Tab-separated table of C-alpha atoms and ligand atoms in Angstrom:
chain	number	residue	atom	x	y	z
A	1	UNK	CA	112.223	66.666	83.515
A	2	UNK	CA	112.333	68.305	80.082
A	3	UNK	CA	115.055	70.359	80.640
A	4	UNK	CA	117.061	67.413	81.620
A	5	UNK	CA	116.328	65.592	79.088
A	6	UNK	CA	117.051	68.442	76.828
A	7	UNK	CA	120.934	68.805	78.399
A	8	UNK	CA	121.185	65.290	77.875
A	9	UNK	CA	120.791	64.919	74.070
A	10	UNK	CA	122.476	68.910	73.664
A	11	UNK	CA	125.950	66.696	75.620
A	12	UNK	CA	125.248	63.738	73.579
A	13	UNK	CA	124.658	65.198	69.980
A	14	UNK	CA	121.397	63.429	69.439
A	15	UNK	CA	117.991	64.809	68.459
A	16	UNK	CA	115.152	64.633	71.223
A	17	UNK	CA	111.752	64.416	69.703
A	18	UNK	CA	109.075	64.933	72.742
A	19	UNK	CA	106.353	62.670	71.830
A	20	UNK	CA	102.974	63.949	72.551
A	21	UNK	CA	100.606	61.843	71.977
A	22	UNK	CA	97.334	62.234	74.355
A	23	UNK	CA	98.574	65.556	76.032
A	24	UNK	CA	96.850	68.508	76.383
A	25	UNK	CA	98.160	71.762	73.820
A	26	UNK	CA	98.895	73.404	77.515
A	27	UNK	CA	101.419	70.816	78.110
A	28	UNK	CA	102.915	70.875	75.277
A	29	UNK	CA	102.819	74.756	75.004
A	30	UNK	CA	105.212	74.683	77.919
A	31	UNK	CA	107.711	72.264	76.642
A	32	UNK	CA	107.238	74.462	73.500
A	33	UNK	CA	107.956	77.721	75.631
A	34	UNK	CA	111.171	76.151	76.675
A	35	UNK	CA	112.506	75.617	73.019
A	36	UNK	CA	111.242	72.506	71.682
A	37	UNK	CA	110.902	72.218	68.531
A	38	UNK	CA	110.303	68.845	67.572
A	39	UNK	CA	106.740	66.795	68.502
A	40	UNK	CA	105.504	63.403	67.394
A	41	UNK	CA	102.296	61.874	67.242
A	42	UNK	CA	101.133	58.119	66.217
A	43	UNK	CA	97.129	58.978	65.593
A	44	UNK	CA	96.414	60.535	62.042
A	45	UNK	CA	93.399	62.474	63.760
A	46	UNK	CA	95.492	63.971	66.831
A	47	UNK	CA	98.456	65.334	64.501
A	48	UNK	CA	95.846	67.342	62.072
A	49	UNK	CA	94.364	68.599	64.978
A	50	UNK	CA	97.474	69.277	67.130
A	51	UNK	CA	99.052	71.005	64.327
A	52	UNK	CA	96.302	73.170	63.239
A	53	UNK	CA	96.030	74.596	67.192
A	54	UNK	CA	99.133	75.011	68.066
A	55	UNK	CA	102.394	77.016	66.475
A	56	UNK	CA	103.231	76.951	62.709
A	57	UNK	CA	106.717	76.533	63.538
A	58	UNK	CA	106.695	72.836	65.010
A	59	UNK	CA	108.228	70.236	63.428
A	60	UNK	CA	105.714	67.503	63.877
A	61	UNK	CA	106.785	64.084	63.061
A	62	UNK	CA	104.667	60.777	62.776
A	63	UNK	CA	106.061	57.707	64.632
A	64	UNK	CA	102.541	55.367	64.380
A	65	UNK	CA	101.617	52.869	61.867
A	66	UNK	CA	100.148	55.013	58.842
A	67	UNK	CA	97.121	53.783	56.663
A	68	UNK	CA	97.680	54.658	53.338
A	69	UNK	CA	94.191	56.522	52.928
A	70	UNK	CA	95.072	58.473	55.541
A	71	UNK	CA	98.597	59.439	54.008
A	72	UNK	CA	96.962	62.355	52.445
A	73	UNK	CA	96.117	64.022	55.574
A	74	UNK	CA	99.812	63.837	56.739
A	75	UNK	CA	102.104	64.596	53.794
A	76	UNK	CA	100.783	68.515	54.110
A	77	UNK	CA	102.225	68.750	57.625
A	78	UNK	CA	104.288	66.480	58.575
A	79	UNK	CA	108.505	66.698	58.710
A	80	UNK	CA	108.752	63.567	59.147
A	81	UNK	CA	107.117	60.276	59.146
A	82	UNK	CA	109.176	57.979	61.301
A	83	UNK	CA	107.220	54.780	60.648
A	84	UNK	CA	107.509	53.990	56.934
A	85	UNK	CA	106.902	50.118	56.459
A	86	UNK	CA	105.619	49.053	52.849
A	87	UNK	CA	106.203	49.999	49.305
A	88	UNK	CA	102.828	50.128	49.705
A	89	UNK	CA	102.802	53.283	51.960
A	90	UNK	CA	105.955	54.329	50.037
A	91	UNK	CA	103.896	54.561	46.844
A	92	UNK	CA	101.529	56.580	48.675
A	93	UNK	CA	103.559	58.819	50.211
A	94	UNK	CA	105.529	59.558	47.159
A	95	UNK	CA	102.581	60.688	45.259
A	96	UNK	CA	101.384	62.915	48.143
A	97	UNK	CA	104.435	64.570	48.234
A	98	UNK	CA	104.838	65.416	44.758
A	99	UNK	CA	101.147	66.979	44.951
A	100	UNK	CA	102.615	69.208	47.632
A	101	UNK	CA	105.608	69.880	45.988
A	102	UNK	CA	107.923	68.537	48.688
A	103	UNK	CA	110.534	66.206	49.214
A	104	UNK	CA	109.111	64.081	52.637
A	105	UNK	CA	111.993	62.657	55.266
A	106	UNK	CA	110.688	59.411	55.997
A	107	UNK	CA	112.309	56.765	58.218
A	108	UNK	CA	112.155	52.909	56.919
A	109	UNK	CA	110.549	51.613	60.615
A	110	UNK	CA	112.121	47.871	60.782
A	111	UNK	CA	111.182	45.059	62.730
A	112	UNK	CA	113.102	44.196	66.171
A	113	UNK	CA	110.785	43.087	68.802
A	114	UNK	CA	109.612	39.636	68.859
A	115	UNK	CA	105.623	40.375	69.940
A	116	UNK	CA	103.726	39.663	67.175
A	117	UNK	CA	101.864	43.197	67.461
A	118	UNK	CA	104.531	45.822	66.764
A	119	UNK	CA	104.416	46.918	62.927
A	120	UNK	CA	107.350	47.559	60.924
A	121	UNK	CA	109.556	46.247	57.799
A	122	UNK	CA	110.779	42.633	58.199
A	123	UNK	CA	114.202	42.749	57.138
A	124	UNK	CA	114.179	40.670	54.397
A	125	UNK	CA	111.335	42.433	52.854
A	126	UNK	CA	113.265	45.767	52.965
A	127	UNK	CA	116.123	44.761	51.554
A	128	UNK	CA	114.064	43.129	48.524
A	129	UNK	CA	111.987	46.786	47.613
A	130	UNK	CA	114.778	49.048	48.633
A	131	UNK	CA	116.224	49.674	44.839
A	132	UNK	CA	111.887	50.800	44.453
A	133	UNK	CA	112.091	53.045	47.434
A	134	UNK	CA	114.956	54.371	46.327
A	135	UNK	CA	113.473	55.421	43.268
A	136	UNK	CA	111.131	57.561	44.598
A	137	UNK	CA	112.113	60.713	43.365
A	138	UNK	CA	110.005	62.688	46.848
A	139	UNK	CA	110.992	60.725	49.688
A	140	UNK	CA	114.408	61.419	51.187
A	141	UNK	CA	115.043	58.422	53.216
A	142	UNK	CA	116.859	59.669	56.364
A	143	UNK	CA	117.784	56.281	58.340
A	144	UNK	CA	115.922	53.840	60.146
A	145	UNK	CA	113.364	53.519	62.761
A	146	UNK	CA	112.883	50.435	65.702
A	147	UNK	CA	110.572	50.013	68.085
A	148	UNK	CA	112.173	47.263	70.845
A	149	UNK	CA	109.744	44.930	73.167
A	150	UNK	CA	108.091	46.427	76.238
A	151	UNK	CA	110.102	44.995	79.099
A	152	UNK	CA	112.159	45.240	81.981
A	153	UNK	CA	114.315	42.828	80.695
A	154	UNK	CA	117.565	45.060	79.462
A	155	UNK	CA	119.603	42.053	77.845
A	156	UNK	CA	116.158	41.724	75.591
A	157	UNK	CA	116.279	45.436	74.799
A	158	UNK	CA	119.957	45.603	74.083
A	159	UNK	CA	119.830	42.669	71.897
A	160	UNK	CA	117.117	44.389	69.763
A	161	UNK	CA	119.140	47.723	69.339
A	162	UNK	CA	121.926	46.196	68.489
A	163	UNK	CA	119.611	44.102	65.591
A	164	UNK	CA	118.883	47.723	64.376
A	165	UNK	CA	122.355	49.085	64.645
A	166	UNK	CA	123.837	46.121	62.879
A	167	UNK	CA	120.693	46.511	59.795
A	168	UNK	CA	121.628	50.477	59.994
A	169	UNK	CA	125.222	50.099	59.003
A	170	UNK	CA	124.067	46.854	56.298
A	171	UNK	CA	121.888	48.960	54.847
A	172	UNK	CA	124.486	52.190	55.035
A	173	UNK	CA	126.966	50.255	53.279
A	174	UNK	CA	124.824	48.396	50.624
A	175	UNK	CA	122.516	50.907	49.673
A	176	UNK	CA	123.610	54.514	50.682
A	177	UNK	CA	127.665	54.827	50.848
A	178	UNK	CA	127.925	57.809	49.778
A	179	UNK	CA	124.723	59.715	51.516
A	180	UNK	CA	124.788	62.026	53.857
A	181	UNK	CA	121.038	61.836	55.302
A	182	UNK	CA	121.108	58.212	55.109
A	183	UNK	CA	122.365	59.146	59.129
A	184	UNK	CA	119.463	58.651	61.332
A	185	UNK	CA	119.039	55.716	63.785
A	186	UNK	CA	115.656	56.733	65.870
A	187	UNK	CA	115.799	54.239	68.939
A	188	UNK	CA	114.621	54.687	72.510
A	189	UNK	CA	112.079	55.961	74.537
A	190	UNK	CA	111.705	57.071	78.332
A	191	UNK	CA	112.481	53.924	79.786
A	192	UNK	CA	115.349	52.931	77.675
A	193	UNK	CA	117.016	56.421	75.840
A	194	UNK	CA	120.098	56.064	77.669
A	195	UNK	CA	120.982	52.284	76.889
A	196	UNK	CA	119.716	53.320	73.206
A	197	UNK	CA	121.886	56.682	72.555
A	198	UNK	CA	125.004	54.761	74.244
A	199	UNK	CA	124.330	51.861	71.715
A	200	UNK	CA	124.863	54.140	68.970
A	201	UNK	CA	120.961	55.923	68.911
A	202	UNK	CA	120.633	59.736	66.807
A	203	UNK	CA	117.429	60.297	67.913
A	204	UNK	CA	115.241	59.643	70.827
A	205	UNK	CA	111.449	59.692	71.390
A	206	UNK	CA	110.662	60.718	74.294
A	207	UNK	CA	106.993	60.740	76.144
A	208	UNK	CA	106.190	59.888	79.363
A	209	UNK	CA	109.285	61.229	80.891
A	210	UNK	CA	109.619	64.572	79.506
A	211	UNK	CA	106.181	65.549	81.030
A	212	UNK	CA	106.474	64.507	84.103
B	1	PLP	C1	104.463	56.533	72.788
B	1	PLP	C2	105.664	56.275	71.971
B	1	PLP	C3	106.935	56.689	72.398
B	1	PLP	C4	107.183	57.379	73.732
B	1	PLP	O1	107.002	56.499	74.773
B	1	PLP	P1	107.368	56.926	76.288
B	1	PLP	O2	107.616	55.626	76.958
B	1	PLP	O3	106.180	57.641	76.806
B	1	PLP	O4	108.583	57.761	76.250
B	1	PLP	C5	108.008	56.464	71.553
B	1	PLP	N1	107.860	55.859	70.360
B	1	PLP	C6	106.662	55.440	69.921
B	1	PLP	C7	106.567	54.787	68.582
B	1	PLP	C8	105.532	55.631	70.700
B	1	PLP	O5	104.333	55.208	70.252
């Protein structure tokens, strides 16, 4: 299913990051083997360990909620982390990064679902500590970041990325007009990429699907 997946997002112009959580460095050596780059993890413990056993050249990126004493562990390797969600974390991250002499993409992970459980920035919140996140001089803030409800339900789902479509382009406007990394909206998974990348999705996270 990889491959498919793969000529999907190549026709579509998006980025396909294969999430890997819980599999085995075989099966992701063979997705690897076939040209993927890009792998994400949401456990602190599995990325260190992933990326220590398996090829230098992988961009790993982190798409789970973050401690911030664990932020130290991630900074070194990580491209990416996808689920930024206090100035908290931000403040942590920042110093990290300027102890490893690198400018970290980060993605501000907003809230979309309605279940109490999933993490993320509420709105409101954002907006009120961008101008401080934005002053972080080793964080390049690359776009946004939604996780939408687990359901069957597609009216529920499409109402929830169009919530983080509509607080993309606010944000876009208000806060980065004139960027051009401020261009990342990272929304859908295997049950829902399609509805997401039509909706307007530049990035998809893909698990379950691609290794089966
Ligand atoms: C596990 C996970 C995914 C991938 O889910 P699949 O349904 O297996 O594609 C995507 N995003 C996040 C944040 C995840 O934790």
């Amino acid at each position: 299913m990889y491959q498919d997946l793969l000529n999907y997002s190549k026709t579509k112009g998006i980025c396909l990051v294969i999430v890997s959580k819980t599999r085995t460095n075989e099966a992701i050596l063979e997705i690897y083997e076939l040209g993927q780059r890009v792998f994400a993890e949401n456990r602190v413990q599995e990325l260190v360990r992933k990326s220590q056993e398996l090829p230098s050249d992988i961009k790993w990126h982190l798409i789970g909620h973050l401690q911030k004493n664990k932020a130290k562990h991630v900074v070194p390797i990580a491209d990416m982390v996808q689920s930024l969600d206090s100035l908290q974390l931000a403040k942590v991250l920042n110093k990290e990064a300027e102890k490893c002499d690198k400018r970290l993409k980060v993605l501000l992970q907003i809230k979309i679902a309605g279940e109490e459980s999933k993490t993320g920035y509420s709105y409101g919140i954002l907006r009120e500590e961008i101008d401080e996140l934005l002053s972080m001089e080793f964080l390049e803030i690359r776009g946004v970041m939604g996780i939408g409800t687990f359901t069957s339900d597609e009216e529920v789902t499409r109402a929830e990325f169009q919530t983080l479509v509509d607080y993309y382009k606010e944000l876009k406007t208000d806060f980065f007009p004139e960027s051009s990394q401020f261009e990342t909206i990272s929304m859908g998974m295997s049950g829902d990429y399609e509805l997401a990348t039509d909706m307007g999705s530049t990035m998809v996270r893909i698990g379950s699907l691609a290794f089966s």
